[in-house]
Short mmCIF file of C-alpha atoms in Angstrom, two decimals:
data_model
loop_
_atom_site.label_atom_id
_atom_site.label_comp_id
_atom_site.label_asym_id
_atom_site.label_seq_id
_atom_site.Cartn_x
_atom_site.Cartn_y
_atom_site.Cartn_z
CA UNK Y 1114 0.00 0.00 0.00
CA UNK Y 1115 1.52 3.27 -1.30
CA UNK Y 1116 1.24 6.20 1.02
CA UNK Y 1117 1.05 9.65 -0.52
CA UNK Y 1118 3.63 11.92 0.59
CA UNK Y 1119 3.52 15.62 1.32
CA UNK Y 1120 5.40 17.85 -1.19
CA UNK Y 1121 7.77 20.12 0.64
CA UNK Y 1122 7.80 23.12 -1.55
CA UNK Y 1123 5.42 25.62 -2.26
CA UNK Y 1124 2.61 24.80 -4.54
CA UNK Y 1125 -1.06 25.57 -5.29
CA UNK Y 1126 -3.03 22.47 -5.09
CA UNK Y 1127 -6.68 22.98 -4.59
CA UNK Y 1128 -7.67 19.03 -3.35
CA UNK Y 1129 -5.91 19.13 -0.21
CA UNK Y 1130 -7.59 18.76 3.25
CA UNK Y 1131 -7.19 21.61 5.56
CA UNK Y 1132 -6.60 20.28 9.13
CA UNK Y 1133 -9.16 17.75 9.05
CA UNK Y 1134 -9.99 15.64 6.42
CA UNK Y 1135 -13.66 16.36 5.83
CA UNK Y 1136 -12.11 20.05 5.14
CA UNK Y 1137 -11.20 19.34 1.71
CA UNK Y 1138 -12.01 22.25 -0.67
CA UNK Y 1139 -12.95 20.55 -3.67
CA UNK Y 1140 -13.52 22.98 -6.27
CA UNK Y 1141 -12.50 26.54 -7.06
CA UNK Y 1142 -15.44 28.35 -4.54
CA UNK Y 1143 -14.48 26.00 -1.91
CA UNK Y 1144 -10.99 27.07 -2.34
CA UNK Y 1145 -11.49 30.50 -2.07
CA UNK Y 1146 -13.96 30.01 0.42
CA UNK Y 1147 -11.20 28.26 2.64
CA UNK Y 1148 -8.67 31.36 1.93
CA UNK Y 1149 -11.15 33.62 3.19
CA UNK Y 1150 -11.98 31.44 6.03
CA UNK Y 1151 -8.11 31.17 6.98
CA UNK Y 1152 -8.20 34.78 7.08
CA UNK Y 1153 -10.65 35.27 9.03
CA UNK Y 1154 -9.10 32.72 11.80
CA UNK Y 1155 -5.97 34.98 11.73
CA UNK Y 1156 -7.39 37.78 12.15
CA UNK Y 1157 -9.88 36.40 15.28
CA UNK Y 1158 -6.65 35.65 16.74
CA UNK Y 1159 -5.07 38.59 16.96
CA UNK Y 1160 -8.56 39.99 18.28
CA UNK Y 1161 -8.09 36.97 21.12
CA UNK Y 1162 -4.29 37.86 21.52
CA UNK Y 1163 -5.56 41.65 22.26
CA UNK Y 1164 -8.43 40.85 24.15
CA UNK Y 1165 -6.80 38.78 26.83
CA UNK Y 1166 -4.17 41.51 27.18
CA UNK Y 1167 -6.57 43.65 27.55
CA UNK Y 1168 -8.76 41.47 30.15
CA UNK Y 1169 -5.84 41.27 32.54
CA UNK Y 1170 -4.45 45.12 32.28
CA UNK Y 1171 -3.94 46.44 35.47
CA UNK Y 1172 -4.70 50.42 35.59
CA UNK Y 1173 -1.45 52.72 35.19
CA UNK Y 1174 -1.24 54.53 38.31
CA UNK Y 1175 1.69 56.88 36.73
CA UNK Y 1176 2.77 57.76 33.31
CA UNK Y 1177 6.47 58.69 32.93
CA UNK Y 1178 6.95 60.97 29.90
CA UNK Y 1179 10.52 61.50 28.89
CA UNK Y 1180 12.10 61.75 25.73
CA UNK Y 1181 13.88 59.25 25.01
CA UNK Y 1182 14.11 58.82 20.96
CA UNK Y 1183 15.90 61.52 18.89
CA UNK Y 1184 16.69 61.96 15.15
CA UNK Y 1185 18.74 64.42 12.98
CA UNK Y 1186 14.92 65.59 12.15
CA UNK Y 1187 13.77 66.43 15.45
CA UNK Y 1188 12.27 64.71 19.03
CA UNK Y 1189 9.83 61.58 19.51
CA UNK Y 1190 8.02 62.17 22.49
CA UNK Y 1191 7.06 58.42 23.47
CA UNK Y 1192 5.74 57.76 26.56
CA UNK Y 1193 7.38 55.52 29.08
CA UNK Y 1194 5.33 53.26 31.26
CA UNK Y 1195 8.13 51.89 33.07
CA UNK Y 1196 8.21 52.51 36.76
CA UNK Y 1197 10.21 54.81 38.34
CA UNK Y 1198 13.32 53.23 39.44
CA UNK Y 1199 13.54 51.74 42.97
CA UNK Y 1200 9.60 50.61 42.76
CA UNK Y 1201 9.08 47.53 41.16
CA UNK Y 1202 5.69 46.28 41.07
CA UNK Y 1203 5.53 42.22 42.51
CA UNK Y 1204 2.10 40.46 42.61
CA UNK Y 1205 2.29 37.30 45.18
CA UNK Y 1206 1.55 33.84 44.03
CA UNK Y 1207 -1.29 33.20 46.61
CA UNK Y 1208 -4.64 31.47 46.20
CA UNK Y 1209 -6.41 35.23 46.13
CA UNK Y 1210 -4.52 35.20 42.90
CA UNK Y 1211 -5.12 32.23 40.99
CA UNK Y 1212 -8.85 31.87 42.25
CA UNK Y 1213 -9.36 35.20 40.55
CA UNK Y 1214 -12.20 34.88 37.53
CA UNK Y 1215 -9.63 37.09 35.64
CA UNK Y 1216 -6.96 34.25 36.08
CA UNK Y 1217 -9.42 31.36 35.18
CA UNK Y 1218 -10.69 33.52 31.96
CA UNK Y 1219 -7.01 34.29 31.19
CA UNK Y 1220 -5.95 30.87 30.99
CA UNK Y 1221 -9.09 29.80 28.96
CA UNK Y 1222 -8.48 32.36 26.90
CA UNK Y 1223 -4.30 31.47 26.60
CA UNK Y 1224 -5.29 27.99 25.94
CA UNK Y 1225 -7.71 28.93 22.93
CA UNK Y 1226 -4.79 31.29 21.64
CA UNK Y 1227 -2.62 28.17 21.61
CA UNK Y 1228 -4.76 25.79 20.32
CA UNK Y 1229 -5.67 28.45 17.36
CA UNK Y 1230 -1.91 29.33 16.37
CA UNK Y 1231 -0.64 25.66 16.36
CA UNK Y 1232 -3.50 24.98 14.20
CA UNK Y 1233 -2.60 27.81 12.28
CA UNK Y 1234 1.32 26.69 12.30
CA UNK Y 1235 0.14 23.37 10.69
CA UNK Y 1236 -2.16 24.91 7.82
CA UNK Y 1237 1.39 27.04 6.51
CA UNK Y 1238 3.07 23.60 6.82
CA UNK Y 1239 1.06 22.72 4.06
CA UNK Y 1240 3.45 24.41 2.07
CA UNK Y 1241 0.29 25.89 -0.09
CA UNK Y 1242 0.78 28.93 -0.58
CA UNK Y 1243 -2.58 30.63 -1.30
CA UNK Y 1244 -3.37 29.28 2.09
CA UNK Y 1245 -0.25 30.66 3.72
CA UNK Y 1246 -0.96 34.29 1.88
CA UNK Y 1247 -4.05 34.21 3.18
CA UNK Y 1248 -2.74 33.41 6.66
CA UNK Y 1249 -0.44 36.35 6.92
CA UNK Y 1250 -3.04 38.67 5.62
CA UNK Y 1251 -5.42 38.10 8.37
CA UNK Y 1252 -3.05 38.31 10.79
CA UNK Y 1253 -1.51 41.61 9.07
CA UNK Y 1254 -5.00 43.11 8.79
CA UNK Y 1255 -5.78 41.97 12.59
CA UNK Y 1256 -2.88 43.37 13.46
CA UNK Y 1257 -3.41 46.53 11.78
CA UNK Y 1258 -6.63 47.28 13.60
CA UNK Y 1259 -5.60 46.35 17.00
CA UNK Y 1260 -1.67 47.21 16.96
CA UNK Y 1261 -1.94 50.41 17.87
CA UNK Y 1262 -4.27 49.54 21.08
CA UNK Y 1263 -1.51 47.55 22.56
CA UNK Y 1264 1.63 48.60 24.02
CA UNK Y 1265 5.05 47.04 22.82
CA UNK Y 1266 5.56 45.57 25.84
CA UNK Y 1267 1.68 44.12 25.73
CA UNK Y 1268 2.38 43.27 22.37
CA UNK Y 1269 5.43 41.48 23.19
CA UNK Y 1270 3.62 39.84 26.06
CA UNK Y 1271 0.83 38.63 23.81
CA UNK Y 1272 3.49 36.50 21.84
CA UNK Y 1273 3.32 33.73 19.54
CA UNK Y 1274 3.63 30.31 19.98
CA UNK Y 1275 6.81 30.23 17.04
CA UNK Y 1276 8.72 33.02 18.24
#
């Protein structure tokens, strides 16, 4: 019994199952239909990634503005949310904590963003590239919309599962 193998280059091959087999686009409209819908799982994930950051912000008590980016054009004023030195900001590991609904949502929520971009990992290991396009545009566009609602250090926080 012959077993078919994977091709490990980029092609475009529209009979190829998506995750599971009974997600097999079939014809051209299915195909597309399956772009669109890779998209749009991109894009809910970075919606997720920003929404669990967001669930589990703590408010800013203080806002340090300094200026700490110059160019031969002129100032950035960025704001720094970094404490002032000497107070560092340390929230014990104690049962208050982790009984917290915000915890238990968090981790739902972190297991769901997991689950999504490993699934997501495996449909660009498909090495088809329509569906990989796709991929990185929902995840641009998501990005796009909710980028600039995040912090860097938030959006470093929010991370991804390959980096």
């Amino acid at each position: 019994m012959m077993m078919d193998m994977m091709e490990m280059y980029f092609h475009f091959r529209i009979q190829e199952p998506i995750l599971f087999r009974q997600w097999k686009p079939t014809d051209t409209p299915g195909y597309v239909f399956s772009c669109i819908s890779i998209s749009i799982i991109a894009f809910c994930l970075e919606l997720l990634k920003f929404g669990r950051q967001w669930m589990t912000r703590k408010p800013r008590p203080f806002l340090v503005t300094d200026v700490c980016c110059t160019t031969t054009e002129g100032i950035w004023d960025i704001p720094s949310e970094e404490p002032p030195r000497g107070k560092i900001s340390v929230v014990p590991f104690t049962m208050e904590s982790i009984s917290d609904w915000k915890h238990f949502v968090s981790s739902c929520l972190f297991f769901a963003q997991n689950f999504v971009e490993y699934s997501l990992m495996l449909i660009a290991m498909t090495y088809n590239y329509p569906f990989l396009l796709s991929l990185l545009g929902g995840h641009a566009l998501g990005y796009f919309l909710v980028g600039p609602l995040m912090t860097v250090k938030e959006n470093d926080a929010a991370g991804t599962c390959c980096s």
